[in-house]
Amino acid sequence: MMQRREPRAQASLRITYSEPSGKHHETFITHVGGGGCFIISTTPPSEGTPLHLEFTLPTHHKPIHVGGKVAWRRSEYQGGRPAGIGVTFQNLSTNDKEAIRQYIDAVLSRKI
């Protein structure tokens, strides 16, 4: 796994993501940080797969639309951790990065 450079927080956020083939998935983010997130997936795409992500934070009224790339995958439930993908955000806007930072701060300070 890659080294994280930014703080992250546990989450339970609905997300829709799509693959280049056009296949859409609706699932949940369980961890999010300024650089990426973990998405539950029973059929995780391969490492390196580009994705389009759409999710909303409870602290931000606008949906976040961002590109992503599968950094790593867990193909099955292991050690209490669900199958899914670690995704690195690609071209995250300054406003969306700030919204994610505010969400993480709120979670870590137990305000939400």
Short mmCIF file of C-alpha atoms in Angstrom, two decimals:
data_model
loop_
_atom_site.label_atom_id
_atom_site.label_comp_id
_atom_site.label_asym_id
_atom_site.label_seq_id
_atom_site.Cartn_x
_atom_site.Cartn_y
_atom_site.Cartn_z
CA MET A 1 0.00 0.00 0.00
CA MET A 2 1.03 3.56 -0.60
CA GLN A 3 2.09 5.99 2.13
CA ARG A 4 -0.59 8.56 3.01
CA ARG A 5 0.41 12.21 3.04
CA GLU A 6 -2.87 13.63 4.30
CA PRO A 7 -5.12 12.93 7.29
CA ARG A 8 -8.11 10.70 6.70
CA ALA A 9 -11.31 9.90 8.54
CA GLN A 10 -13.74 7.03 8.75
CA ALA A 11 -16.87 7.66 6.78
CA SER A 12 -20.11 6.13 5.57
CA LEU A 13 -20.75 8.14 2.44
CA ARG A 14 -22.81 7.05 -0.55
CA ILE A 15 -20.85 7.15 -3.78
CA THR A 16 -21.51 6.49 -7.43
CA TYR A 17 -18.51 5.67 -9.54
CA SER A 18 -18.13 4.73 -13.17
CA GLU A 19 -15.49 2.83 -15.09
CA PRO A 20 -14.25 3.65 -18.62
CA SER A 21 -16.52 0.87 -19.96
CA GLY A 22 -19.50 2.92 -18.77
CA LYS A 23 -20.33 0.49 -15.97
CA HIS A 24 -21.77 2.36 -12.95
CA HIS A 25 -21.58 1.27 -9.31
CA GLU A 26 -23.42 2.61 -6.26
CA THR A 27 -21.77 1.81 -2.94
CA PHE A 28 -20.09 3.44 0.07
CA ILE A 29 -16.86 5.20 0.99
CA THR A 30 -15.57 3.94 4.36
CA HIS A 31 -12.48 6.19 4.65
CA VAL A 32 -11.72 9.52 3.00
CA GLY A 33 -8.74 11.87 2.94
CA GLY A 34 -7.59 14.83 0.89
CA GLY A 35 -5.75 12.51 -1.48
CA GLY A 36 -8.26 9.71 -1.94
CA CYS A 37 -10.71 7.26 -0.43
CA PHE A 38 -11.55 3.61 0.15
CA ILE A 39 -14.65 2.37 -1.69
CA ILE A 40 -16.42 -0.89 -0.86
CA SER A 41 -16.68 -3.09 -3.96
CA THR A 42 -17.45 -6.78 -4.33
CA THR A 43 -16.07 -6.62 -7.88
CA PRO A 44 -13.10 -4.25 -7.54
CA PRO A 45 -11.61 -2.96 -10.80
CA SER A 46 -7.92 -3.54 -11.50
CA GLU A 47 -5.16 -1.31 -10.17
CA GLY A 48 -4.60 1.65 -12.47
CA THR A 49 -8.22 1.78 -13.68
CA PRO A 50 -9.40 5.39 -14.12
CA LEU A 51 -12.77 6.18 -12.52
CA HIS A 52 -15.25 9.03 -12.31
CA LEU A 53 -16.50 9.58 -8.75
CA GLU A 54 -19.54 11.44 -7.43
CA PHE A 55 -20.31 11.79 -3.72
CA THR A 56 -21.71 14.32 -1.26
CA LEU A 57 -20.31 15.22 2.14
CA PRO A 58 -22.73 15.99 5.00
CA THR A 59 -20.80 19.22 5.61
CA HIS A 60 -21.01 20.40 1.98
CA HIS A 61 -24.18 20.97 -0.05
CA LYS A 62 -22.76 20.38 -3.55
CA PRO A 63 -21.85 16.93 -4.87
CA ILE A 64 -18.16 16.36 -5.49
CA HIS A 65 -17.34 15.17 -9.01
CA VAL A 66 -13.75 14.05 -9.40
CA GLY A 67 -11.60 11.70 -11.40
CA GLY A 68 -9.87 8.90 -9.61
CA LYS A 69 -7.45 6.07 -10.22
CA VAL A 70 -7.45 2.68 -8.49
CA ALA A 71 -4.23 2.66 -6.43
CA TRP A 72 -4.79 -0.76 -4.85
CA ARG A 73 -7.51 -3.37 -4.40
CA ARG A 74 -8.66 -5.94 -1.89
CA SER A 75 -10.55 -8.59 -3.83
CA GLU A 76 -12.20 -10.25 -0.85
CA TYR A 77 -13.12 -9.66 2.79
CA GLN A 78 -9.92 -10.00 4.85
CA GLY A 79 -9.29 -9.62 8.55
CA GLY A 80 -12.47 -7.69 9.23
CA ARG A 81 -11.94 -5.40 6.25
CA PRO A 82 -14.33 -5.39 3.28
CA ALA A 83 -13.41 -6.00 -0.34
CA GLY A 84 -12.88 -2.78 -2.23
CA ILE A 85 -10.52 -0.27 -3.76
CA GLY A 86 -8.18 2.44 -2.59
CA VAL A 87 -8.66 5.34 -5.00
CA THR A 88 -6.38 8.33 -5.52
CA PHE A 89 -8.21 11.53 -6.48
CA GLN A 90 -7.16 13.05 -9.81
CA ASN A 91 -7.57 16.78 -10.51
CA LEU A 92 -9.49 17.54 -7.31
CA SER A 93 -10.55 21.19 -7.33
CA THR A 94 -9.31 23.50 -4.59
CA ASN A 95 -12.89 24.00 -3.35
CA ASP A 96 -13.57 20.26 -3.18
CA LYS A 97 -10.26 19.59 -1.44
CA GLU A 98 -11.17 22.23 1.15
CA ALA A 99 -14.65 20.68 1.59
CA ILE A 100 -13.04 17.28 2.22
CA ARG A 101 -10.58 18.83 4.70
CA GLN A 102 -13.46 20.49 6.59
CA TYR A 103 -15.34 17.18 6.68
CA ILE A 104 -12.28 15.35 8.03
CA ASP A 105 -11.73 18.06 10.67
CA ALA A 106 -15.40 17.76 11.74
CA VAL A 107 -15.19 13.95 11.98
CA LEU A 108 -11.88 13.98 13.86
CA SER A 109 -13.14 16.61 16.30
CA ARG A 110 -16.36 14.57 16.67
CA LYS A 111 -18.60 17.40 15.46
CA ILE A 112 -20.42 14.99 13.15
#
